[in-house]
Short mmCIF file of N, CA and C in Angstrom, two decimals:
data_model
loop_
_atom_site.label_atom_id
_atom_site.label_comp_id
_atom_site.label_asym_id
_atom_site.label_seq_id
_atom_site.Cartn_x
_atom_site.Cartn_y
_atom_site.Cartn_z
N MET A 459 0.84 -1.18 0.00
CA MET A 459 0.00 0.00 0.00
C MET A 459 0.89 1.24 0.00
N THR A 460 0.52 2.22 -0.79
CA THR A 460 1.27 3.46 -0.83
C THR A 460 0.31 4.64 -0.69
N GLY A 461 0.88 5.79 -0.48
CA GLY A 461 0.06 7.00 -0.43
C GLY A 461 -0.31 7.38 0.99
N GLU A 462 -1.08 8.42 1.09
CA GLU A 462 -1.51 8.94 2.38
C GLU A 462 -2.93 8.48 2.68
N LYS A 463 -3.28 8.56 3.95
CA LYS A 463 -4.63 8.20 4.37
C LYS A 463 -5.61 9.20 3.76
N PRO A 464 -6.75 8.73 3.28
CA PRO A 464 -7.75 9.65 2.71
C PRO A 464 -8.09 10.78 3.69
N GLY A 465 -8.17 11.99 3.17
CA GLY A 465 -8.55 13.14 3.97
C GLY A 465 -7.40 13.81 4.71
N THR A 466 -6.17 13.31 4.56
CA THR A 466 -5.06 13.89 5.30
C THR A 466 -4.20 14.84 4.47
N VAL A 467 -4.49 14.96 3.19
CA VAL A 467 -3.72 15.85 2.32
C VAL A 467 -4.64 16.93 1.77
N GLY A 468 -4.23 18.18 1.94
CA GLY A 468 -5.03 19.29 1.42
C GLY A 468 -5.11 19.24 -0.10
N PRO A 469 -6.16 19.80 -0.67
CA PRO A 469 -6.37 19.71 -2.12
C PRO A 469 -5.52 20.64 -2.97
N ASP A 470 -4.80 21.56 -2.35
CA ASP A 470 -4.05 22.56 -3.14
C ASP A 470 -3.07 21.92 -4.11
N GLY A 471 -2.23 21.04 -3.60
CA GLY A 471 -1.19 20.44 -4.45
C GLY A 471 -1.75 19.63 -5.59
N TYR A 472 -2.64 18.70 -5.28
CA TYR A 472 -3.15 17.86 -6.36
C TYR A 472 -4.10 18.61 -7.28
N SER A 473 -4.78 19.63 -6.79
CA SER A 473 -5.64 20.43 -7.67
C SER A 473 -4.78 21.20 -8.68
N LEU A 474 -3.67 21.74 -8.21
CA LEU A 474 -2.76 22.45 -9.10
C LEU A 474 -2.15 21.49 -10.12
N ASP A 475 -1.75 20.30 -9.67
CA ASP A 475 -1.22 19.30 -10.59
C ASP A 475 -2.23 18.97 -11.68
N ILE A 476 -3.47 18.77 -11.29
CA ILE A 476 -4.52 18.44 -12.26
C ILE A 476 -4.72 19.60 -13.23
N ALA A 477 -4.70 20.82 -12.73
CA ALA A 477 -4.87 21.99 -13.60
C ALA A 477 -3.76 22.06 -14.65
N HIS A 478 -2.55 21.70 -14.27
CA HIS A 478 -1.42 21.75 -15.22
C HIS A 478 -1.56 20.73 -16.35
N THR A 479 -2.34 19.69 -16.14
CA THR A 479 -2.48 18.67 -17.19
C THR A 479 -3.18 19.21 -18.43
N THR A 480 -3.82 20.35 -18.32
CA THR A 480 -4.52 20.92 -19.48
C THR A 480 -3.64 21.89 -20.28
N GLU A 481 -2.43 22.16 -19.78
CA GLU A 481 -1.55 23.10 -20.47
C GLU A 481 -0.96 22.48 -21.73
N PRO A 482 -0.76 23.29 -22.75
CA PRO A 482 -0.13 22.78 -23.97
C PRO A 482 1.26 22.21 -23.67
N GLY A 483 1.57 21.08 -24.25
CA GLY A 483 2.89 20.48 -24.08
C GLY A 483 3.07 19.65 -22.83
N TYR A 484 2.02 19.54 -22.02
CA TYR A 484 2.13 18.82 -20.75
C TYR A 484 2.58 17.36 -20.96
N ALA A 485 1.92 16.67 -21.86
CA ALA A 485 2.23 15.25 -22.08
C ALA A 485 3.68 15.08 -22.54
N GLN A 486 4.13 15.94 -23.42
CA GLN A 486 5.51 15.84 -23.89
C GLN A 486 6.51 16.09 -22.77
N ARG A 487 6.23 17.07 -21.91
CA ARG A 487 7.13 17.34 -20.78
C ARG A 487 7.20 16.14 -19.84
N GLN A 488 6.07 15.51 -19.62
CA GLN A 488 6.06 14.33 -18.76
C GLN A 488 6.86 13.19 -19.39
N ASP A 489 6.66 12.99 -20.68
CA ASP A 489 7.43 11.96 -21.39
C ASP A 489 8.93 12.23 -21.30
N ASP A 490 9.31 13.49 -21.48
CA ASP A 490 10.73 13.86 -21.41
C ASP A 490 11.31 13.56 -20.03
N LEU A 491 10.56 13.91 -18.97
CA LEU A 491 11.03 13.65 -17.61
C LEU A 491 11.20 12.16 -17.35
N ILE A 492 10.21 11.39 -17.76
CA ILE A 492 10.28 9.94 -17.54
C ILE A 492 11.43 9.34 -18.33
N PHE A 493 11.58 9.73 -19.58
CA PHE A 493 12.66 9.20 -20.41
C PHE A 493 14.02 9.56 -19.83
N ASP A 494 14.16 10.79 -19.31
CA ASP A 494 15.44 11.27 -18.83
C ASP A 494 15.86 10.61 -17.51
N TYR A 495 14.96 9.93 -16.82
CA TYR A 495 15.32 9.30 -15.56
C TYR A 495 16.45 8.30 -15.74
N GLN A 496 16.53 7.67 -16.91
CA GLN A 496 17.61 6.71 -17.16
C GLN A 496 18.98 7.37 -17.04
N THR A 497 19.07 8.66 -17.36
CA THR A 497 20.33 9.38 -17.22
C THR A 497 20.72 9.47 -15.75
N ASN A 498 19.74 9.72 -14.89
CA ASN A 498 19.97 9.79 -13.46
C ASN A 498 20.52 8.46 -12.95
N VAL A 499 19.89 7.37 -13.32
CA VAL A 499 20.33 6.05 -12.87
C VAL A 499 21.75 5.77 -13.33
N ALA A 500 22.06 6.11 -14.55
CA ALA A 500 23.41 5.88 -15.09
C ALA A 500 24.47 6.68 -14.33
N LEU A 501 24.07 7.79 -13.71
CA LEU A 501 25.01 8.64 -12.98
C LEU A 501 25.17 8.27 -11.51
N TYR A 502 24.44 7.27 -11.03
CA TYR A 502 24.54 6.88 -9.62
C TYR A 502 25.99 6.68 -9.17
N PRO A 503 26.83 5.96 -9.93
CA PRO A 503 28.22 5.78 -9.47
C PRO A 503 28.95 7.10 -9.27
N GLN A 504 28.71 8.07 -10.13
CA GLN A 504 29.36 9.38 -9.97
C GLN A 504 28.83 10.10 -8.73
N PHE A 505 27.51 10.03 -8.50
CA PHE A 505 26.94 10.64 -7.30
C PHE A 505 27.55 10.01 -6.05
N GLN A 506 27.65 8.68 -6.06
CA GLN A 506 28.18 7.97 -4.90
C GLN A 506 29.65 8.31 -4.67
N ASP A 507 30.43 8.42 -5.74
CA ASP A 507 31.84 8.81 -5.60
C ASP A 507 31.98 10.21 -5.00
N TYR A 508 31.15 11.14 -5.46
CA TYR A 508 31.19 12.51 -4.95
C TYR A 508 30.91 12.52 -3.44
N VAL A 509 29.87 11.79 -3.04
CA VAL A 509 29.51 11.76 -1.62
C VAL A 509 30.64 11.14 -0.80
N ARG A 510 31.23 10.07 -1.31
CA ARG A 510 32.35 9.44 -0.60
C ARG A 510 33.53 10.41 -0.45
N GLN A 511 33.85 11.12 -1.52
CA GLN A 511 35.02 12.00 -1.51
C GLN A 511 34.81 13.24 -0.66
N TYR A 512 33.69 13.92 -0.83
CA TYR A 512 33.47 15.20 -0.18
C TYR A 512 32.65 15.11 1.11
N GLN A 513 31.97 14.01 1.31
CA GLN A 513 31.16 13.76 2.49
C GLN A 513 30.28 14.95 2.89
N PRO A 514 29.47 15.45 1.94
CA PRO A 514 28.59 16.58 2.29
C PRO A 514 27.54 16.13 3.30
N GLU A 515 27.10 17.07 4.12
CA GLU A 515 26.03 16.75 5.06
C GLU A 515 24.77 16.48 4.26
N ASN A 516 24.13 15.38 4.56
CA ASN A 516 22.87 15.07 3.88
C ASN A 516 22.09 14.04 4.67
N LEU A 517 20.83 13.98 4.37
CA LEU A 517 19.96 12.97 4.94
C LEU A 517 19.30 12.27 3.76
N ALA A 518 19.58 11.01 3.60
CA ALA A 518 19.00 10.23 2.51
C ALA A 518 18.22 9.08 3.10
N ALA A 519 16.93 9.13 2.96
CA ALA A 519 16.06 8.04 3.43
C ALA A 519 15.65 7.22 2.23
N TRP A 520 15.92 5.94 2.30
CA TRP A 520 15.71 5.09 1.13
C TRP A 520 15.29 3.72 1.62
N GLY A 521 14.10 3.31 1.27
CA GLY A 521 13.63 1.99 1.69
C GLY A 521 13.62 1.00 0.55
N LYS A 522 13.86 -0.27 0.88
CA LYS A 522 13.94 -1.27 -0.18
C LYS A 522 12.62 -1.45 -0.92
N ASN A 523 11.52 -1.01 -0.35
CA ASN A 523 10.22 -1.14 -1.01
C ASN A 523 9.72 0.18 -1.59
N ASP A 524 10.58 1.17 -1.67
CA ASP A 524 10.20 2.47 -2.23
C ASP A 524 9.86 2.30 -3.70
N PRO A 525 8.66 2.72 -4.14
CA PRO A 525 8.28 2.53 -5.54
C PRO A 525 8.96 3.49 -6.51
N SER A 526 9.54 4.57 -5.99
CA SER A 526 10.15 5.56 -6.87
C SER A 526 11.66 5.43 -6.98
N PHE A 527 12.31 5.14 -5.86
CA PHE A 527 13.76 5.03 -5.83
C PHE A 527 14.10 3.57 -5.55
N ILE A 528 14.32 2.83 -6.60
CA ILE A 528 14.46 1.38 -6.48
C ILE A 528 15.69 0.98 -5.68
N TYR A 529 15.59 -0.12 -5.00
CA TYR A 529 16.62 -0.59 -4.08
C TYR A 529 18.01 -0.72 -4.71
N PRO A 530 18.16 -1.20 -5.96
CA PRO A 530 19.51 -1.35 -6.50
C PRO A 530 20.32 -0.05 -6.53
N GLY A 531 19.69 1.10 -6.44
CA GLY A 531 20.42 2.35 -6.42
C GLY A 531 20.93 2.73 -5.04
N ALA A 532 20.46 2.06 -4.00
CA ALA A 532 20.81 2.44 -2.63
C ALA A 532 22.12 1.86 -2.10
N PRO A 533 22.43 0.61 -2.35
CA PRO A 533 23.64 0.04 -1.73
C PRO A 533 24.92 0.73 -2.18
N ARG A 534 25.88 0.69 -1.32
CA ARG A 534 27.20 1.23 -1.69
C ARG A 534 27.82 0.32 -2.73
N SER A 535 28.49 0.93 -3.66
CA SER A 535 29.15 0.11 -4.69
C SER A 535 30.63 0.05 -4.42
#
């Protein structure tokens, strides 16, 4: 199960998201974002190297059942 409990999220965010779906070019922008995610995944080793080298302060919460950030991207390489 994912998502929030019904009635716990205000309508502002999702109403605005829905309104944007009627804008010209919306579908193409979404396609571009989804297609470009593969670039992000390919760069994971570089991101991990940067964090190892510079050790910037950060908080990264990542669960093995996260539907958006898949588990293979989380382990140290």
